[in-house]
């Protein structure tokens, strides 16, 4: 089964959780990661990898001593990623994004340099959305960044409430076209 068909199958089973009918394009992946300083970053977090479009690109560019903590709640996506990606730098976690801090701490880390999220925030109940964003903000270093893509500007307000600075870019080269929010924990 192709990645697109398999992604669509997961979407039909869990529409709100998956939030999209096909995986993101490589153009969106490139745009999401263009401001990540891979030379410097040692702890990265990815939320909602799905079939791993961003995960693979992150691992390709990541420092050999860096760690990537990836949170995937969907059973099938999690199992497939576990089978498909073998990399000692990857910590694949079958749990909800709300629990970032616990997993970082258990592995001996306090802060992350980046949180890269594909979570369909607009589908989430307010409490869950706020809890995930609070945890993401808390786990970041002061100079850290939260990067999120979305198909609309609906989440702008809630992200502004949590982060000090935000830059929004756009790519039409995805289906659907997507906005990329790059949010800084503190003002530069
Ligand atoms: C829009 S898809 C993005 C998939 C992939 N990153 C891409 O861009 O093609 C959202 C992903 O978030 C996952 N997800 C949803 N809620 C989650 C949660 N609370 N914690 C971790 N992952 C979650 C879904 O299972 C799905 O893989």
PDB file of C-alpha atoms and ligand atoms in Angstrom:
ATOM      1  CA  UNK A   1       0.000   0.000   0.000  1.00  0.00           C
ATOM      2  CA  UNK A   2       1.389   3.428  -0.928  1.00  0.00           C
ATOM      3  CA  UNK A   3       2.027   6.015   1.813  1.00  0.00           C
ATOM      4  CA  UNK A   4      -0.783   8.202   0.447  1.00  0.00           C
ATOM      5  CA  UNK A   5      -3.366   5.371   0.518  1.00  0.00           C
ATOM      6  CA  UNK A   6      -2.314   4.279   3.960  1.00  0.00           C
ATOM      7  CA  UNK A   7      -2.454   7.877   5.260  1.00  0.00           C
ATOM      8  CA  UNK A   8      -5.972   8.274   3.833  1.00  0.00           C
ATOM      9  CA  UNK A   9      -7.030   5.060   5.596  1.00  0.00           C
ATOM     10  CA  UNK A  10      -5.849   6.454   8.943  1.00  0.00           C
ATOM     11  CA  UNK A  11      -7.707   9.692   8.168  1.00  0.00           C
ATOM     12  CA  UNK A  12     -11.021   7.870   7.621  1.00  0.00           C
ATOM     13  CA  UNK A  13     -10.562   6.014  10.883  1.00  0.00           C
ATOM     14  CA  UNK A  14      -9.562   8.996  13.016  1.00  0.00           C
ATOM     15  CA  UNK A  15     -10.420  12.192  11.152  1.00  0.00           C
ATOM     16  CA  UNK A  16      -9.967  14.690  13.972  1.00  0.00           C
ATOM     17  CA  UNK A  17      -6.713  13.193  15.192  1.00  0.00           C
ATOM     18  CA  UNK A  18      -5.096  12.851  11.759  1.00  0.00           C
ATOM     19  CA  UNK A  19      -6.496  16.137  10.425  1.00  0.00           C
ATOM     20  CA  UNK A  20      -5.420  15.763   6.782  1.00  0.00           C
ATOM     21  CA  UNK A  21      -6.130  13.350   3.915  1.00  0.00           C
ATOM     22  CA  UNK A  22      -2.599  13.066   2.537  1.00  0.00           C
ATOM     23  CA  UNK A  23       0.924  13.462   3.962  1.00  0.00           C
ATOM     24  CA  UNK A  24       2.625  16.865   3.699  1.00  0.00           C
ATOM     25  CA  UNK A  25       4.684  17.675   0.619  1.00  0.00           C
ATOM     26  CA  UNK A  26       8.478  17.874   0.551  1.00  0.00           C
ATOM     27  CA  UNK A  27       8.089  21.616  -0.155  1.00  0.00           C
ATOM     28  CA  UNK A  28       6.239  22.090   3.108  1.00  0.00           C
ATOM     29  CA  UNK A  29       8.854  19.970   4.894  1.00  0.00           C
ATOM     30  CA  UNK A  30      11.613  22.191   3.480  1.00  0.00           C
ATOM     31  CA  UNK A  31       9.822  25.370   4.515  1.00  0.00           C
ATOM     32  CA  UNK A  32       9.066  24.056   8.018  1.00  0.00           C
ATOM     33  CA  UNK A  33      12.738  23.288   8.582  1.00  0.00           C
ATOM     34  CA  UNK A  34      14.393  26.238   6.832  1.00  0.00           C
ATOM     35  CA  UNK A  35      14.930  28.223  10.053  1.00  0.00           C
ATOM     36  CA  UNK A  36      16.209  25.322  12.121  1.00  0.00           C
ATOM     37  CA  UNK A  37      19.866  25.693  13.053  1.00  0.00           C
ATOM     38  CA  UNK A  38      20.844  22.032  12.695  1.00  0.00           C
ATOM     39  CA  UNK A  39      24.506  22.730  13.464  1.00  0.00           C
ATOM     40  CA  UNK A  40      23.620  24.049  16.905  1.00  0.00           C
ATOM     41  CA  UNK A  41      20.506  22.098  17.899  1.00  0.00           C
ATOM     42  CA  UNK A  42      21.054  19.091  20.158  1.00  0.00           C
ATOM     43  CA  UNK A  43      17.519  18.367  21.377  1.00  0.00           C
ATOM     44  CA  UNK A  44      14.607  18.467  18.930  1.00  0.00           C
ATOM     45  CA  UNK A  45      10.995  17.438  19.420  1.00  0.00           C
ATOM     46  CA  UNK A  46       8.524  16.495  16.696  1.00  0.00           C
ATOM     47  CA  UNK A  47       4.780  16.277  17.362  1.00  0.00           C
ATOM     48  CA  UNK A  48       2.544  14.220  15.039  1.00  0.00           C
ATOM     49  CA  UNK A  49       4.962  12.657  12.509  1.00  0.00           C
ATOM     50  CA  UNK A  50       2.326  10.581  10.636  1.00  0.00           C
ATOM     51  CA  UNK A  51       4.241   8.726   7.908  1.00  0.00           C
ATOM     52  CA  UNK A  52       7.454  10.558   8.866  1.00  0.00           C
ATOM     53  CA  UNK A  53       7.819  13.148   6.061  1.00  0.00           C
ATOM     54  CA  UNK A  54       9.390  15.675   8.429  1.00  0.00           C
ATOM     55  CA  UNK A  55      11.053  13.048  10.646  1.00  0.00           C
ATOM     56  CA  UNK A  56      13.221  11.772   7.795  1.00  0.00           C
ATOM     57  CA  UNK A  57      14.195  15.303   6.716  1.00  0.00           C
ATOM     58  CA  UNK A  58      15.083  16.246  10.303  1.00  0.00           C
ATOM     59  CA  UNK A  59      17.244  13.132  10.735  1.00  0.00           C
ATOM     60  CA  UNK A  60      19.007  13.814   7.408  1.00  0.00           C
ATOM     61  CA  UNK A  61      20.146  17.239   8.609  1.00  0.00           C
ATOM     62  CA  UNK A  62      20.521  16.663  12.338  1.00  0.00           C
ATOM     63  CA  UNK A  63      23.872  16.666  14.156  1.00  0.00           C
ATOM     64  CA  UNK A  64      25.289  13.202  14.903  1.00  0.00           C
ATOM     65  CA  UNK A  65      25.119  13.896  18.660  1.00  0.00           C
ATOM     66  CA  UNK A  66      21.616  15.354  18.652  1.00  0.00           C
ATOM     67  CA  UNK A  67      18.418  13.592  19.806  1.00  0.00           C
ATOM     68  CA  UNK A  68      14.991  13.745  18.199  1.00  0.00           C
ATOM     69  CA  UNK A  69      11.985  12.995  20.439  1.00  0.00           C
ATOM     70  CA  UNK A  70       8.968  12.131  18.303  1.00  0.00           C
ATOM     71  CA  UNK A  71       5.411  11.867  19.696  1.00  0.00           C
ATOM     72  CA  UNK A  72       2.817   9.893  17.721  1.00  0.00           C
ATOM     73  CA  UNK A  73      -0.525   8.889  19.244  1.00  0.00           C
ATOM     74  CA  UNK A  74      -1.907   6.870  16.312  1.00  0.00           C
ATOM     75  CA  UNK A  75      -1.112   3.120  16.723  1.00  0.00           C
ATOM     76  CA  UNK A  76      -0.547   2.390  13.037  1.00  0.00           C
ATOM     77  CA  UNK A  77       1.643   5.411  12.311  1.00  0.00           C
ATOM     78  CA  UNK A  78       3.690   4.644  15.406  1.00  0.00           C
ATOM     79  CA  UNK A  79       4.205   0.972  14.483  1.00  0.00           C
ATOM     80  CA  UNK A  80       5.189   1.772  10.903  1.00  0.00           C
ATOM     81  CA  UNK A  81       7.696   4.411  11.939  1.00  0.00           C
ATOM     82  CA  UNK A  82       9.190   1.974  14.417  1.00  0.00           C
ATOM     83  CA  UNK A  83       9.649  -0.594  11.651  1.00  0.00           C
ATOM     84  CA  UNK A  84      10.843   1.811   8.969  1.00  0.00           C
ATOM     85  CA  UNK A  85      13.301   4.149  10.706  1.00  0.00           C
ATOM     86  CA  UNK A  86      16.388   2.798  12.441  1.00  0.00           C
ATOM     87  CA  UNK A  87      18.433   5.624  13.902  1.00  0.00           C
ATOM     88  CA  UNK A  88      20.017   5.779  17.364  1.00  0.00           C
ATOM     89  CA  UNK A  89      19.287   9.498  17.552  1.00  0.00           C
ATOM     90  CA  UNK A  90      15.539   8.909  17.303  1.00  0.00           C
ATOM     91  CA  UNK A  91      13.396   8.473  20.428  1.00  0.00           C
ATOM     92  CA  UNK A  92       9.988   7.392  19.149  1.00  0.00           C
ATOM     93  CA  UNK A  93       7.218   7.809  21.708  1.00  0.00           C
ATOM     94  CA  UNK A  94       3.724   6.317  21.537  1.00  0.00           C
ATOM     95  CA  UNK A  95       2.051   8.934  23.680  1.00  0.00           C
ATOM     96  CA  UNK A  96       0.332  12.297  23.476  1.00  0.00           C
ATOM     97  CA  UNK A  97       2.212  15.516  22.863  1.00  0.00           C
ATOM     98  CA  UNK A  98       1.093  16.823  26.269  1.00  0.00           C
ATOM     99  CA  UNK A  99       3.776  14.692  27.906  1.00  0.00           C
ATOM    100  CA  UNK A 100       6.897  16.170  26.291  1.00  0.00           C
ATOM    101  CA  UNK A 101       8.461  17.303  29.541  1.00  0.00           C
ATOM    102  CA  UNK A 102       8.240  13.895  31.220  1.00  0.00           C
ATOM    103  CA  UNK A 103      10.033  12.138  28.348  1.00  0.00           C
ATOM    104  CA  UNK A 104      12.742  14.800  28.061  1.00  0.00           C
ATOM    105  CA  UNK A 105      13.394  14.631  31.794  1.00  0.00           C
ATOM    106  CA  UNK A 106      13.430  10.811  31.842  1.00  0.00           C
ATOM    107  CA  UNK A 107      16.153  10.939  29.167  1.00  0.00           C
ATOM    108  CA  UNK A 108      18.173  13.445  31.217  1.00  0.00           C
ATOM    109  CA  UNK A 109      17.240  16.632  29.340  1.00  0.00           C
ATOM    110  CA  UNK A 110      15.561  19.754  30.655  1.00  0.00           C
ATOM    111  CA  UNK A 111      15.038  21.808  27.514  1.00  0.00           C
ATOM    112  CA  UNK A 112      14.649  21.428  23.762  1.00  0.00           C
ATOM    113  CA  UNK A 113      15.985  23.712  21.026  1.00  0.00           C
ATOM    114  CA  UNK A 114      12.973  23.219  18.736  1.00  0.00           C
ATOM    115  CA  UNK A 115       9.473  21.792  18.821  1.00  0.00           C
ATOM    116  CA  UNK A 116       8.246  21.018  15.297  1.00  0.00           C
ATOM    117  CA  UNK A 117       4.529  20.335  15.200  1.00  0.00           C
ATOM    118  CA  UNK A 118       2.055  19.024  12.630  1.00  0.00           C
ATOM    119  CA  UNK A 119      -0.704  18.553  15.189  1.00  0.00           C
ATOM    120  CA  UNK A 120      -4.152  19.494  13.830  1.00  0.00           C
ATOM    121  CA  UNK A 121      -4.628  22.080  16.599  1.00  0.00           C
ATOM    122  CA  UNK A 122      -7.898  23.451  15.232  1.00  0.00           C
ATOM    123  CA  UNK A 123      -9.540  20.031  15.722  1.00  0.00           C
ATOM    124  CA  UNK A 124      -8.489  19.815  19.365  1.00  0.00           C
ATOM    125  CA  UNK A 125     -10.627  20.755  22.373  1.00  0.00           C
ATOM    126  CA  UNK A 126      -9.476  24.113  23.848  1.00  0.00           C
ATOM    127  CA  UNK A 127      -8.099  22.499  27.013  1.00  0.00           C
ATOM    128  CA  UNK A 128      -5.948  19.985  25.128  1.00  0.00           C
ATOM    129  CA  UNK A 129      -4.648  22.629  22.715  1.00  0.00           C
ATOM    130  CA  UNK A 130      -3.684  24.965  25.559  1.00  0.00           C
ATOM    131  CA  UNK A 131      -2.099  22.172  27.542  1.00  0.00           C
ATOM    132  CA  UNK A 132       0.084  21.063  24.591  1.00  0.00           C
ATOM    133  CA  UNK A 133       1.170  24.622  23.773  1.00  0.00           C
ATOM    134  CA  UNK A 134       1.944  25.382  27.424  1.00  0.00           C
ATOM    135  CA  UNK A 135       4.089  22.240  27.691  1.00  0.00           C
ATOM    136  CA  UNK A 136       5.851  23.001  24.405  1.00  0.00           C
ATOM    137  CA  UNK A 137       6.584  26.563  25.559  1.00  0.00           C
ATOM    138  CA  UNK A 138       7.804  25.358  28.945  1.00  0.00           C
ATOM    139  CA  UNK A 139      10.154  22.721  27.516  1.00  0.00           C
ATOM    140  CA  UNK A 140      11.893  25.132  25.126  1.00  0.00           C
ATOM    141  CA  UNK A 141      15.150  26.928  25.844  1.00  0.00           C
ATOM    142  CA  UNK A 142      14.772  30.711  26.080  1.00  0.00           C
ATOM    143  CA  UNK A 143      16.123  31.067  22.548  1.00  0.00           C
ATOM    144  CA  UNK A 144      14.089  28.057  21.353  1.00  0.00           C
ATOM    145  CA  UNK A 145      11.404  27.971  18.647  1.00  0.00           C
ATOM    146  CA  UNK A 146       8.051  26.281  18.173  1.00  0.00           C
ATOM    147  CA  UNK A 147       7.293  25.635  14.494  1.00  0.00           C
ATOM    148  CA  UNK A 148       3.752  24.684  13.488  1.00  0.00           C
ATOM    149  CA  UNK A 149       1.992  24.317  10.158  1.00  0.00           C
ATOM    150  CA  UNK A 150      -1.732  24.753   9.651  1.00  0.00           C
ATOM    151  CA  UNK A 151      -4.192  25.127   6.791  1.00  0.00           C
ATOM    152  CA  UNK A 152      -5.650  28.363   8.171  1.00  0.00           C
ATOM    153  CA  UNK A 153      -4.865  31.280  10.469  1.00  0.00           C
ATOM    154  CA  UNK A 154      -7.352  30.119  13.101  1.00  0.00           C
ATOM    155  CA  UNK A 155      -4.623  29.127  15.569  1.00  0.00           C
ATOM    156  CA  UNK A 156      -2.805  32.493  15.324  1.00  0.00           C
ATOM    157  CA  UNK A 157      -4.482  33.901  18.425  1.00  0.00           C
ATOM    158  CA  UNK A 158      -3.791  30.959  20.710  1.00  0.00           C
ATOM    159  CA  UNK A 159      -0.153  30.803  19.546  1.00  0.00           C
ATOM    160  CA  UNK A 160       0.259  34.549  20.125  1.00  0.00           C
ATOM    161  CA  UNK A 161      -0.998  34.116  23.670  1.00  0.00           C
ATOM    162  CA  UNK A 162       1.696  31.567  24.386  1.00  0.00           C
ATOM    163  CA  UNK A 163       4.755  32.842  22.488  1.00  0.00           C
ATOM    164  CA  UNK A 164       6.522  36.221  22.535  1.00  0.00           C
ATOM    165  CA  UNK A 165       7.209  36.550  18.817  1.00  0.00           C
ATOM    166  CA  UNK A 166       5.736  34.998  15.688  1.00  0.00           C
ATOM    167  CA  UNK A 167       6.565  34.922  12.015  1.00  0.00           C
ATOM    168  CA  UNK A 168       4.044  33.499   9.537  1.00  0.00           C
ATOM    169  CA  UNK A 169       4.950  32.244   6.081  1.00  0.00           C
ATOM    170  CA  UNK A 170       2.906  30.418   3.449  1.00  0.00           C
ATOM    171  CA  UNK A 171       3.405  27.735   0.839  1.00  0.00           C
ATOM    172  CA  UNK A 172       0.946  26.993  -1.970  1.00  0.00           C
ATOM    173  CA  UNK A 173       3.046  23.901  -2.770  1.00  0.00           C
ATOM    174  CA  UNK A 174       1.134  21.568  -0.509  1.00  0.00           C
ATOM    175  CA  UNK A 175      -2.337  20.084  -0.520  1.00  0.00           C
ATOM    176  CA  UNK A 176      -4.015  21.926   1.073  1.00  0.00           C
ATOM    177  CA  UNK A 177      -1.747  25.026   0.907  1.00  0.00           C
ATOM    178  CA  UNK A 178      -0.289  25.700   4.334  1.00  0.00           C
ATOM    179  CA  UNK A 179       0.759  28.478   6.706  1.00  0.00           C
ATOM    180  CA  UNK A 180       3.922  28.007   8.758  1.00  0.00           C
ATOM    181  CA  UNK A 181       4.061  29.647  12.163  1.00  0.00           C
ATOM    182  CA  UNK A 182       7.566  30.101  13.572  1.00  0.00           C
ATOM    183  CA  UNK A 183       7.159  31.133  17.210  1.00  0.00           C
ATOM    184  CA  UNK A 184       9.998  32.282  19.470  1.00  0.00           C
ATOM    185  CA  UNK A 185       9.771  31.562  23.176  1.00  0.00           C
ATOM    186  CA  UNK A 186      11.248  34.966  24.046  1.00  0.00           C
ATOM    187  CA  UNK A 187      11.833  38.202  22.106  1.00  0.00           C
ATOM    188  CA  UNK A 188      15.234  38.341  20.399  1.00  0.00           C
TER     189      UNK A 188
HETATM  190  C1  LIG B   1      -1.864  16.432   9.953  1.00  0.00           C
HETATM  191  S1  LIG B   1      -1.139  14.895  10.460  1.00  0.00           S
HETATM  192  C2  LIG B   1       0.544  15.281  10.065  1.00  0.00           C
HETATM  193  C3  LIG B   1       1.379  14.109   9.674  1.00  0.00           C
HETATM  194  C4  LIG B   1       2.749  14.426   9.086  1.00  0.00           C
HETATM  195  N1  LIG B   1       3.591  15.173   9.971  1.00  0.00           N
HETATM  196  C5  LIG B   1       2.637  15.181   7.792  1.00  0.00           C
HETATM  197  O1  LIG B   1       2.853  16.403   7.813  1.00  0.00           O
HETATM  198  O2  LIG B   1       2.309  14.557   6.775  1.00  0.00           O
HETATM  199  C6  LIG B   1      -1.217  15.007  12.238  1.00  0.00           C
HETATM  200  C7  LIG B   1      -0.531  13.911  13.031  1.00  0.00           C
HETATM  201  O3  LIG B   1      -0.644  14.198  14.437  1.00  0.00           O
HETATM  202  C8  LIG B   1      -0.899  12.972  15.149  1.00  0.00           C
HETATM  203  N2  LIG B   1      -1.523  13.344  16.456  1.00  0.00           N
HETATM  204  C9  LIG B   1      -2.758  13.826  16.665  1.00  0.00           C
HETATM  205  N3  LIG B   1      -2.958  14.105  17.962  1.00  0.00           N
HETATM  206  C10 LIG B   1      -1.785  13.820  18.598  1.00  0.00           C
HETATM  207  C11 LIG B   1      -1.331  13.930  19.954  1.00  0.00           C
HETATM  208  N4  LIG B   1      -2.130  14.403  20.919  1.00  0.00           N
HETATM  209  N5  LIG B   1      -0.049  13.571  20.244  1.00  0.00           N
HETATM  210  C12 LIG B   1       0.783  13.102  19.262  1.00  0.00           C
HETATM  211  N6  LIG B   1       0.399  12.970  17.971  1.00  0.00           N
HETATM  212  C13 LIG B   1      -0.864  13.313  17.637  1.00  0.00           C
HETATM  213  C14 LIG B   1      -1.800  12.216  14.186  1.00  0.00           C
HETATM  214  O4  LIG B   1      -1.879  10.841  14.488  1.00  0.00           O
HETATM  215  C15 LIG B   1      -1.104  12.515  12.855  1.00  0.00           C
HETATM  216  O5  LIG B   1      -0.042  11.631  12.633  1.00  0.00           O
END
